[in-house]
Short mmCIF file of C-alpha atoms in Angstrom, two decimals:
data_model
loop_
_atom_site.label_atom_id
_atom_site.label_comp_id
_atom_site.label_asym_id
_atom_site.label_seq_id
_atom_site.Cartn_x
_atom_site.Cartn_y
_atom_site.Cartn_z
CA MET Y 1 1.60 -13.84 1.40
CA ASN Y 2 4.21 -15.25 -0.13
CA VAL Y 3 7.63 -14.22 -1.82
CA ARG Y 4 6.49 -14.87 -5.41
CA GLU Y 5 2.77 -12.92 -4.77
CA TYR Y 6 5.17 -10.05 -3.31
CA TYR Y 7 7.41 -9.96 -5.95
CA ALA Y 8 4.74 -10.10 -8.51
CA TYR Y 9 3.50 -6.44 -7.11
CA LEU Y 10 6.89 -4.95 -6.62
CA THR Y 11 7.35 -5.81 -10.31
CA ALA Y 12 3.80 -4.19 -10.86
CA ALA Y 13 4.77 -0.87 -8.88
CA ARG Y 14 8.09 -0.75 -10.59
CA GLU Y 15 6.44 -0.40 -14.03
CA GLN Y 16 3.82 2.51 -12.93
CA LEU Y 17 7.44 4.31 -11.13
CA TRP Y 18 9.50 3.82 -14.32
CA ASN Y 19 6.48 5.33 -16.63
CA TYR Y 20 6.13 8.31 -14.09
CA LEU Y 21 9.59 8.82 -14.21
CA ARG Y 22 10.25 8.62 -17.78
CA ALA Y 23 8.05 12.03 -17.98
CA LEU Y 24 10.12 13.94 -15.67
CA PRO Y 25 12.72 16.44 -16.52
CA GLN Y 26 16.24 14.44 -16.85
CA ALA Y 27 17.70 17.24 -14.42
CA ASP Y 28 14.96 16.58 -11.76
CA LEU Y 29 16.23 12.56 -12.01
CA ASP Y 30 19.93 13.80 -11.28
CA ARG Y 31 19.38 16.57 -8.88
CA ASP Y 32 21.09 15.82 -5.36
CA LEU Y 33 18.51 15.67 -2.92
CA ILE Y 34 20.11 14.08 -0.57
CA GLU Y 35 22.92 16.65 0.49
CA GLY Y 36 26.16 15.32 2.36
CA GLY Y 37 24.83 11.55 1.71
CA ASP Y 38 27.52 9.16 1.71
CA ARG Y 39 26.57 7.37 -2.02
CA PHE Y 40 22.77 8.16 -3.11
CA HIS Y 41 21.77 11.41 -3.87
CA SER Y 42 19.27 11.26 -6.49
CA ILE Y 43 16.58 9.54 -7.90
CA LYS Y 44 18.60 7.60 -10.49
CA ASP Y 45 21.11 6.76 -8.03
CA LEU Y 46 18.70 5.13 -5.85
CA LEU Y 47 16.72 3.28 -9.05
CA LEU Y 48 20.58 1.88 -9.76
CA HIS Y 49 21.16 1.00 -6.18
CA VAL Y 50 17.78 -0.88 -5.83
CA MET Y 51 18.62 -2.91 -8.84
CA ASP Y 52 22.09 -3.51 -7.36
CA PHE Y 53 21.19 -4.82 -4.73
CA GLU Y 54 18.81 -7.24 -5.93
CA ASP Y 55 20.94 -8.54 -8.82
CA HIS Y 56 24.06 -8.79 -6.10
CA TRP Y 57 21.87 -11.02 -3.76
CA VAL Y 58 19.63 -13.04 -5.87
CA HIS Y 59 21.65 -13.39 -9.18
CA GLY Y 60 25.19 -12.88 -7.58
CA VAL Y 61 25.33 -14.57 -4.27
CA VAL Y 62 22.24 -17.09 -4.87
CA GLN Y 63 22.94 -18.17 -8.34
CA GLY Y 64 26.58 -17.00 -8.71
CA ASP Y 65 26.05 -15.05 -12.14
CA GLY Y 66 25.03 -11.23 -11.81
CA VAL Y 67 23.62 -9.20 -14.52
CA GLN Y 68 26.01 -6.42 -13.57
CA SER Y 69 28.84 -7.43 -15.64
CA GLN Y 70 26.37 -6.97 -18.85
CA PHE Y 71 25.79 -3.31 -17.58
CA PRO Y 72 29.13 -2.23 -16.39
CA HIS Y 73 29.37 0.84 -13.65
CA ASP Y 74 30.55 1.33 -10.10
CA TRP Y 75 27.89 -0.32 -7.62
CA VAL Y 76 29.47 1.39 -4.74
CA ARG Y 77 29.12 4.87 -5.71
CA PRO Y 78 26.62 4.98 -9.05
CA GLN Y 79 26.96 8.44 -9.71
CA ALA Y 80 24.11 7.77 -11.81
CA GLN Y 81 24.09 10.93 -13.31
CA GLN Y 82 26.28 9.43 -15.96
CA TYR Y 83 23.81 7.06 -17.11
CA ASP Y 84 20.77 7.83 -19.30
CA LEU Y 85 17.46 6.66 -17.38
CA ALA Y 86 16.67 4.31 -20.55
CA TRP Y 87 20.06 2.33 -19.66
CA ILE Y 88 18.95 1.85 -15.86
CA LEU Y 89 15.69 1.03 -16.67
CA GLU Y 90 17.05 -1.84 -19.39
CA TYR Y 91 19.52 -3.09 -16.73
CA SER Y 92 16.51 -3.00 -14.37
CA ARG Y 93 14.29 -5.21 -16.90
CA GLU Y 94 16.90 -7.46 -17.08
CA VAL Y 95 17.36 -8.02 -13.35
CA THR Y 96 13.33 -8.52 -13.43
CA ARG Y 97 13.54 -10.74 -16.06
CA ARG Y 98 15.69 -13.23 -14.29
CA THR Y 99 14.40 -12.74 -10.80
CA THR Y 100 11.17 -13.59 -12.27
CA GLY Y 101 12.61 -16.67 -13.85
CA PHE Y 102 14.21 -17.89 -10.93
CA LEU Y 103 10.95 -17.44 -8.72
CA ASP Y 104 9.03 -19.45 -11.75
CA SER Y 105 11.63 -22.33 -11.09
CA THR Y 106 10.02 -22.77 -7.61
CA PRO Y 107 13.66 -22.92 -5.81
CA ASP Y 108 13.55 -24.21 -2.40
CA LEU Y 109 12.92 -21.05 -0.12
CA ASN Y 110 13.84 -22.87 2.98
CA ARG Y 111 17.50 -23.48 1.52
CA ASN Y 112 20.43 -22.15 3.31
CA VAL Y 113 22.49 -19.18 1.75
CA LYS Y 114 26.27 -18.34 2.70
CA LEU Y 115 26.10 -14.45 3.16
CA VAL Y 116 29.58 -14.28 2.14
CA GLN Y 117 30.56 -17.06 -0.33
CA ASP Y 118 34.11 -17.34 0.14
CA ASP Y 119 33.83 -17.68 4.04
CA PRO Y 120 33.29 -21.14 5.10
CA ALA Y 121 32.33 -19.46 8.56
CA SER Y 122 29.52 -17.11 6.98
CA ASP Y 123 26.62 -16.72 8.76
CA THR Y 124 23.65 -18.14 6.46
CA VAL Y 125 20.07 -17.29 5.78
CA THR Y 126 17.41 -18.93 4.50
CA LEU Y 127 16.29 -18.04 0.76
CA ASP Y 128 12.87 -17.05 1.60
CA GLN Y 129 14.82 -14.41 4.26
CA LEU Y 130 17.34 -13.15 1.71
CA LEU Y 131 14.42 -12.44 -0.86
CA TRP Y 132 12.25 -10.69 1.61
CA ASN Y 133 15.22 -8.90 2.58
CA VAL Y 134 15.86 -7.62 -0.80
CA MET Y 135 11.86 -6.84 -1.43
CA THR Y 136 11.78 -4.73 1.97
CA HIS Y 137 15.09 -2.94 1.03
CA GLU Y 138 13.12 -1.80 -2.29
CA VAL Y 139 10.08 -0.78 -0.72
CA ARG Y 140 12.12 1.58 1.70
CA HIS Y 141 13.92 3.24 -1.20
CA THR Y 142 11.05 3.71 -3.37
CA ALA Y 143 9.31 5.35 -0.38
CA GLN Y 144 12.50 7.45 -0.65
CA ILE Y 145 12.12 7.99 -4.34
CA ALA Y 146 8.33 9.05 -3.48
CA LEU Y 147 9.63 11.75 -1.35
CA MET Y 148 12.19 12.98 -3.22
CA ILE Y 149 9.32 13.28 -6.40
CA ARG Y 150 7.20 15.34 -3.62
CA GLN Y 151 10.61 17.39 -2.82
CA LEU Y 152 10.68 18.44 -6.26
CA GLY Y 153 7.22 19.64 -6.44
CA HIS Y 154 5.71 16.76 -8.54
CA THR Y 155 3.06 14.60 -7.01
CA PRO Y 156 4.58 10.52 -6.99
CA PRO Y 157 2.21 7.55 -8.36
CA TRP Y 158 0.51 5.46 -5.97
CA LEU Y 159 2.18 2.57 -5.61
CA ASP Y 160 0.38 0.91 -2.81
CA TYR Y 161 0.16 -2.68 -2.44
CA MET Y 162 -4.13 -2.48 -2.67
CA ARG Y 163 -3.48 -0.77 -6.02
CA PHE Y 164 -2.42 -3.91 -7.85
CA MET Y 165 -3.57 -6.80 -5.52
CA ARG Y 166 -7.21 -5.39 -5.02
CA PRO Y 167 -9.07 -7.09 -2.47
CA GLN Y 168 -12.17 -9.46 -3.21
CA SER Y 169 -15.45 -8.23 -2.32
CA THR Y 170 -17.24 -9.64 0.48
CA PRO Y 171 -20.85 -10.93 -0.27
CA THR Y 172 -23.35 -9.30 2.02
CA PRO Y 173 -24.72 -12.26 4.31
CA ASP Y 174 -28.19 -13.36 4.24
CA VAL Y 175 -30.06 -11.47 6.88
CA ALA Y 176 -31.00 -13.19 9.60
CA PRO Y 177 -34.38 -13.50 11.22
CA THR Y 178 -34.88 -10.54 13.92
CA GLY Y 179 -37.75 -12.54 15.42
CA ASP Y 180 -40.80 -10.12 13.90
CA GLU Y 181 -41.54 -12.53 11.54
CA ASN Y 182 -41.94 -15.34 13.82
CA ASP Y 183 -44.54 -12.78 15.47
CA LEU Y 184 -46.24 -12.44 12.45
CA ASP Y 185 -46.41 -16.14 11.84
CA ASP Y 186 -47.91 -16.86 15.61
CA GLU Y 187 -50.86 -14.37 14.78
CA LEU Y 188 -51.61 -15.89 11.51
#
């Protein structure tokens, strides 16, 4: 599997999750389910954080042009209850659109990326490694969101990879002779 294929899965799963969350009461999306947590307490906090993370790494660090400036908010402590879900999803769609465009441009995935742009001694990773980190980060937080949905008494949508990337059916192989057919030939 490659980055482009997996990102296509993530964007399809995002759409399903977003559609599902639109049907939940606003109070459920804002409910503090991670009491005592440092920064992220609600479903909306995590949604916003996932997009901030992708925007920071893919657009801010790799491309030098983040989307967040078009959607000003405190990415360190998002307090997402102050934002309507539609606003968060609009921001998310723009990040997704730009990431998809970036991946469609077939960037060099072996290119080294400095983790801290203004530090000459900064560690580097390949673009491929950085993108897998971003996608893995999203999967982990989507699992947290699914758990939160369950804590609220709802059944989360099915977002597994296999739902979006169905395996190909395997044709049944021709049945090999068992030997009995040869015995029959010998008797005739």
